[in-house]
PDB file of C-alpha atoms in Angstrom:
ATOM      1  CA  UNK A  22       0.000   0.000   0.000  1.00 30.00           C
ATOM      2  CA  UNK A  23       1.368   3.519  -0.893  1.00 30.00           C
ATOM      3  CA  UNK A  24       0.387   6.511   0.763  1.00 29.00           C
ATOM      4  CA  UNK A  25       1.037  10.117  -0.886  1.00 30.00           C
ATOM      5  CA  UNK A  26       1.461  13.531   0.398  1.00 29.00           C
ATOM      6  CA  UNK A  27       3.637  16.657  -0.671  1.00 28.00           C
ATOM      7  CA  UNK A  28       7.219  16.039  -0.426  1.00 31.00           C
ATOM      8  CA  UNK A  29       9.507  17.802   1.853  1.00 28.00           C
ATOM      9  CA  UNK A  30      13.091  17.492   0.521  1.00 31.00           C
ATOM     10  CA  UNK A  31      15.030  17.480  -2.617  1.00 36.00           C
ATOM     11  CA  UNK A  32      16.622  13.862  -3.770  1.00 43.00           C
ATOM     12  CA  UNK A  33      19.480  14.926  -5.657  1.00 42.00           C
ATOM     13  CA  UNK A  34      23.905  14.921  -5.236  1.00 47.00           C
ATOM     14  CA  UNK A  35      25.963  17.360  -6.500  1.00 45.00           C
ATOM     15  CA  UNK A  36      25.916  17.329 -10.008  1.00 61.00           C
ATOM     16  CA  UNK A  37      23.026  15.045  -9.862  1.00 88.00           C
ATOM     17  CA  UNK A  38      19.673  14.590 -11.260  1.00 91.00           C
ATOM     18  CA  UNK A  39      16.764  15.507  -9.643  1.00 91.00           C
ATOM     19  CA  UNK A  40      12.653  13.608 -10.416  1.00 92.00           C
ATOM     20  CA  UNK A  41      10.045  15.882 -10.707  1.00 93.00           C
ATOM     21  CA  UNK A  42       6.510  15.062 -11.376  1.00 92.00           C
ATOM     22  CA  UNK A  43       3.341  17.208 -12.255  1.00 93.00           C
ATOM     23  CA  UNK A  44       2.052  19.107  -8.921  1.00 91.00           C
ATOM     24  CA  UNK A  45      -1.262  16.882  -9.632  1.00 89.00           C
ATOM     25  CA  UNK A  46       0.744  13.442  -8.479  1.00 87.00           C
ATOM     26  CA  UNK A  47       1.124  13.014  -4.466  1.00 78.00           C
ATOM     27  CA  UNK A  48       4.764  11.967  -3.703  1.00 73.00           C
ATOM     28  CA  UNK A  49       5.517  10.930  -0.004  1.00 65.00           C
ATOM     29  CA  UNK A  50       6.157   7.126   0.618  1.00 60.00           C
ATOM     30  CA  UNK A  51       6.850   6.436  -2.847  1.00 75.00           C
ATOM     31  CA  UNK A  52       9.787   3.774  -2.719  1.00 81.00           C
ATOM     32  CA  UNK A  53      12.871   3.396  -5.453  1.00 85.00           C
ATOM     33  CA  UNK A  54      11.650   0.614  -7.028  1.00 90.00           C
ATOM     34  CA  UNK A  55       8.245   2.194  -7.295  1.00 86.00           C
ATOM     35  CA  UNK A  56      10.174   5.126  -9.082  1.00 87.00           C
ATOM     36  CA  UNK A  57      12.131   3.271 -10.985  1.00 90.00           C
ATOM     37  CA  UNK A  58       9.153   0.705 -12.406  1.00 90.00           C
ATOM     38  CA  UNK A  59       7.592   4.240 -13.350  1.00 90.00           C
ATOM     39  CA  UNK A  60      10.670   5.711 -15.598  1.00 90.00           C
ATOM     40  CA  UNK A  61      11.049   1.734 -16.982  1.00 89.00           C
ATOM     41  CA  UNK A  62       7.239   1.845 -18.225  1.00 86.00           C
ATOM     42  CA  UNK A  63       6.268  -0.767 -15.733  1.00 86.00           C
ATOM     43  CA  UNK A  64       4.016   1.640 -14.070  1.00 87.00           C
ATOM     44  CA  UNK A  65       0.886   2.468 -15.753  1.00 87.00           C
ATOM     45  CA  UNK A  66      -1.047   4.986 -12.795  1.00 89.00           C
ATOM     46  CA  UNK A  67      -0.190   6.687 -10.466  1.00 87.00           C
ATOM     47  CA  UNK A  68      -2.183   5.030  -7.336  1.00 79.00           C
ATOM     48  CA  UNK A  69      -4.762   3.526  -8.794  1.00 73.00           C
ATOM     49  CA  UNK A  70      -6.515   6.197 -11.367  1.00 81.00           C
ATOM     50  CA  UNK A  71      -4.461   8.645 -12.332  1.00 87.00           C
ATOM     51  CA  UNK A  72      -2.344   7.755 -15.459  1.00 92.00           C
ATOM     52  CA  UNK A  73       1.544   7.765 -15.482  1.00 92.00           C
ATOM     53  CA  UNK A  74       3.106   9.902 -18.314  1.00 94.00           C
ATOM     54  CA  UNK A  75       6.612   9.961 -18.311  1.00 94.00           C
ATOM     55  CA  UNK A  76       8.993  12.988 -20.410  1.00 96.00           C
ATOM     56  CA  UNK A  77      12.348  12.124 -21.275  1.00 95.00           C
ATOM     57  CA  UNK A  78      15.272  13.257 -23.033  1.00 96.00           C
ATOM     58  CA  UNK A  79      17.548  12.213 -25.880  1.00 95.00           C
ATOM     59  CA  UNK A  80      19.321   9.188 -25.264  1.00 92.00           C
ATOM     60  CA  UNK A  81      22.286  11.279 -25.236  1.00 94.00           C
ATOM     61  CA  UNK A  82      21.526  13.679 -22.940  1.00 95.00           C
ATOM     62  CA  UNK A  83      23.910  13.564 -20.239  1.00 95.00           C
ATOM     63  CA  UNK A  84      20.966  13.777 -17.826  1.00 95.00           C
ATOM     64  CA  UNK A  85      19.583  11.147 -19.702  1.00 94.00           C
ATOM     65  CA  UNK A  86      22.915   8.891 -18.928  1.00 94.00           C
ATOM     66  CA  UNK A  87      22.791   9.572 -16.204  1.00 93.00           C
ATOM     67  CA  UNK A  88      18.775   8.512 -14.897  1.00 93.00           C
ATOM     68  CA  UNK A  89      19.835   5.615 -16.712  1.00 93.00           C
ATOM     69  CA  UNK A  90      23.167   4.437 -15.406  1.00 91.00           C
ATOM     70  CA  UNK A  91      22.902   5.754 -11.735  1.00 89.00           C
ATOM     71  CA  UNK A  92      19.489   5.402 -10.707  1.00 90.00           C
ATOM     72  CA  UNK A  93      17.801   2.773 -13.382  1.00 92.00           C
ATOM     73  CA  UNK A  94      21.166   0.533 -14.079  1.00 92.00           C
ATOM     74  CA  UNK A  95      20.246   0.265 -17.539  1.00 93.00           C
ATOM     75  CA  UNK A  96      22.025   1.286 -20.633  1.00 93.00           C
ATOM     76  CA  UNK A  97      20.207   4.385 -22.449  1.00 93.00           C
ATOM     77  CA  UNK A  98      19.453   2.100 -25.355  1.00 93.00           C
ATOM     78  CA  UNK A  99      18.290  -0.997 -23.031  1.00 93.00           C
ATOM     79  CA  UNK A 100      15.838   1.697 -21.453  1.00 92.00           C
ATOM     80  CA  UNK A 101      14.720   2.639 -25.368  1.00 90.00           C
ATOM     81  CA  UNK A 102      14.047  -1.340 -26.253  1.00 90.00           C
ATOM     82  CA  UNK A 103      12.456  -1.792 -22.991  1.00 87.00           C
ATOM     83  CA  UNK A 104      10.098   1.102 -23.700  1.00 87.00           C
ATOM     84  CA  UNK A 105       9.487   0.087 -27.356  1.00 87.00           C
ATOM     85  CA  UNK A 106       8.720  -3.534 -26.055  1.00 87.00           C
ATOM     86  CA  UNK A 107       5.989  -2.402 -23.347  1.00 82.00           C
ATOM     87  CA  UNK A 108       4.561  -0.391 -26.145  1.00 81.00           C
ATOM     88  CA  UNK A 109       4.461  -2.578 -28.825  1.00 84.00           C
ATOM     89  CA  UNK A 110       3.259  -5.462 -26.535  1.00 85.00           C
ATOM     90  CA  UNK A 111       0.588  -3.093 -25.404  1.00 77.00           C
ATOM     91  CA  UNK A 112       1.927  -3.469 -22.194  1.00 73.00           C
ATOM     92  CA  UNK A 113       2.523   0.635 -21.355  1.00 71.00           C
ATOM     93  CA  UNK A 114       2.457   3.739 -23.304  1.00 76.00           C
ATOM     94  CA  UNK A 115       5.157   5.578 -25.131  1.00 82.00           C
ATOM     95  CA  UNK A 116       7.155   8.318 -23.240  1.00 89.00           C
ATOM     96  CA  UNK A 117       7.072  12.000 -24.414  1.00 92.00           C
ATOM     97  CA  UNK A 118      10.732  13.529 -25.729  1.00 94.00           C
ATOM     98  CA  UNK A 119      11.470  16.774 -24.936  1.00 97.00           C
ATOM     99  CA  UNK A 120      14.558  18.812 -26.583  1.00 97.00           C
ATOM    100  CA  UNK A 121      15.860  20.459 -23.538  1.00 96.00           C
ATOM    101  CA  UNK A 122      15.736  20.190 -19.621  1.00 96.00           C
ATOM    102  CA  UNK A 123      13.512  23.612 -19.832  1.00 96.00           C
ATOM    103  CA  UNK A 124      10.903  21.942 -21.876  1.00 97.00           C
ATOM    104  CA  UNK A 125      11.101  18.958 -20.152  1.00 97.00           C
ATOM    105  CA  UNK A 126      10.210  20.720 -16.937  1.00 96.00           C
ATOM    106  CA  UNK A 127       7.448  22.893 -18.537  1.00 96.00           C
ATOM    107  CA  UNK A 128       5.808  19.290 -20.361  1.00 96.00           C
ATOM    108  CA  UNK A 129       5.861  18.142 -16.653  1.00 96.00           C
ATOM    109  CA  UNK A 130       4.573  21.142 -15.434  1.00 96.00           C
ATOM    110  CA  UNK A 131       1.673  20.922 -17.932  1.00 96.00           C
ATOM    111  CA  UNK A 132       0.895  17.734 -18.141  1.00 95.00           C
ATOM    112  CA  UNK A 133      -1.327  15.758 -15.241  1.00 94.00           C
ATOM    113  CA  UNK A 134       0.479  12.668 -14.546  1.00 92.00           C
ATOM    114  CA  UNK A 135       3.328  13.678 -15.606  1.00 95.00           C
ATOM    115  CA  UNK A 136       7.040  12.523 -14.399  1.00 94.00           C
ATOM    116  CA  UNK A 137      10.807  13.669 -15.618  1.00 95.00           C
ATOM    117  CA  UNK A 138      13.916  14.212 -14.467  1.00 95.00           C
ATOM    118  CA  UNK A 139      16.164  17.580 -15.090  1.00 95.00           C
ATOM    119  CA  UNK A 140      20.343  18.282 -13.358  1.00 93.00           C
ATOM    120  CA  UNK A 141      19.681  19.705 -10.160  1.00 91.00           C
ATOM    121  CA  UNK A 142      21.731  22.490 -11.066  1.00 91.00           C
ATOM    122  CA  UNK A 143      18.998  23.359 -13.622  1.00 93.00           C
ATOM    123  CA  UNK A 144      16.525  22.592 -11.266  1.00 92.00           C
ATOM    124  CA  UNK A 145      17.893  25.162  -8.643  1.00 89.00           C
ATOM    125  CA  UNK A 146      17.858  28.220 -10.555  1.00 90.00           C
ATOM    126  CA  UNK A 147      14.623  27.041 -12.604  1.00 88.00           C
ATOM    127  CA  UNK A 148      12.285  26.261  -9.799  1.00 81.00           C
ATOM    128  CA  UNK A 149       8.794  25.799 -11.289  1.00 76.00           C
ATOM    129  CA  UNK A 150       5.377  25.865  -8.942  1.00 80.00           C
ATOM    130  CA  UNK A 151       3.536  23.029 -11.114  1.00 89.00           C
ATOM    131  CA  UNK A 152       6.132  20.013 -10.071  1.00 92.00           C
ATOM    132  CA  UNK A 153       6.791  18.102  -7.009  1.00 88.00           C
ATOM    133  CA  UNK A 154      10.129  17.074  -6.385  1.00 88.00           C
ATOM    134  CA  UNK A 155       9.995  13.002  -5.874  1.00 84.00           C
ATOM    135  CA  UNK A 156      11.586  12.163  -2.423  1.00 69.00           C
ATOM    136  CA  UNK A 157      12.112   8.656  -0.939  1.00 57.00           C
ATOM    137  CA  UNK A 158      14.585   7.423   1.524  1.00 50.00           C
TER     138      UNK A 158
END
């Protein structure tokens, strides 16, 4: 059972990443590996109504590496065939691709349901009212 609230804290390093999801999605208790079945496809809602959409960006993004290598353990391109393969299996939805870690943010911002990931560096000096920052311990 997951129970969601407004989160409290930034997840991030240094020179890391940092999730953010539409304001619309509740974010306290949510565990790693329900984060990480999320930005893998696996996870279809958010609770039990609300539908998961997650924004990415190019496979060589080094933000992108980064999500994938640090947090998922996947390759970029293992993270592309996995996506493709929930898809065309009918098994999940496709992901959204945005250019640049500003639209990125603004799709989430926009877009009920939605989860991405921007550097926290960006993050810091772009704050933006319509995300939540996804905390876990």
């Amino acid at each position: 059972m997951f129970v969601f609230s407004l989160p409290v804290a930034v997840h991030s390093e240094p020179g890391g990443i940092v999730l953010v999801v539409n304001a619309s999605v509740d974010t306290s208790a949510l565990n790693r590996r329900y984060i990480e079945a999320v930005y893998l496809g696996r996870r279809r809602y958010w609770g039990s109504d609300k539908p998961v959409k997650v924004v990415m960006l190019p496979q060589n993004d080094k933000n992108h590496i980064q999500l994938c290598r640090n947090f998922l353990r996947v390759t970029p391109k293992d993270l592309s065939r996995n996506w493709d393969r929930n898809k065309y299996t009918g098994l999940g939805r496709d992901y959204s691709l945005a250019s640049s870690e500003a639209e990125l943010l603004e799709m989430v911002s926009k877009t009920p349901g939605a989860a991405g990931y921007v550097s926290s560096s960006f993050f810091s000096q772009n704050k933006n009212g319509g995300v939540n920052v996804i905390t876990f311990e």
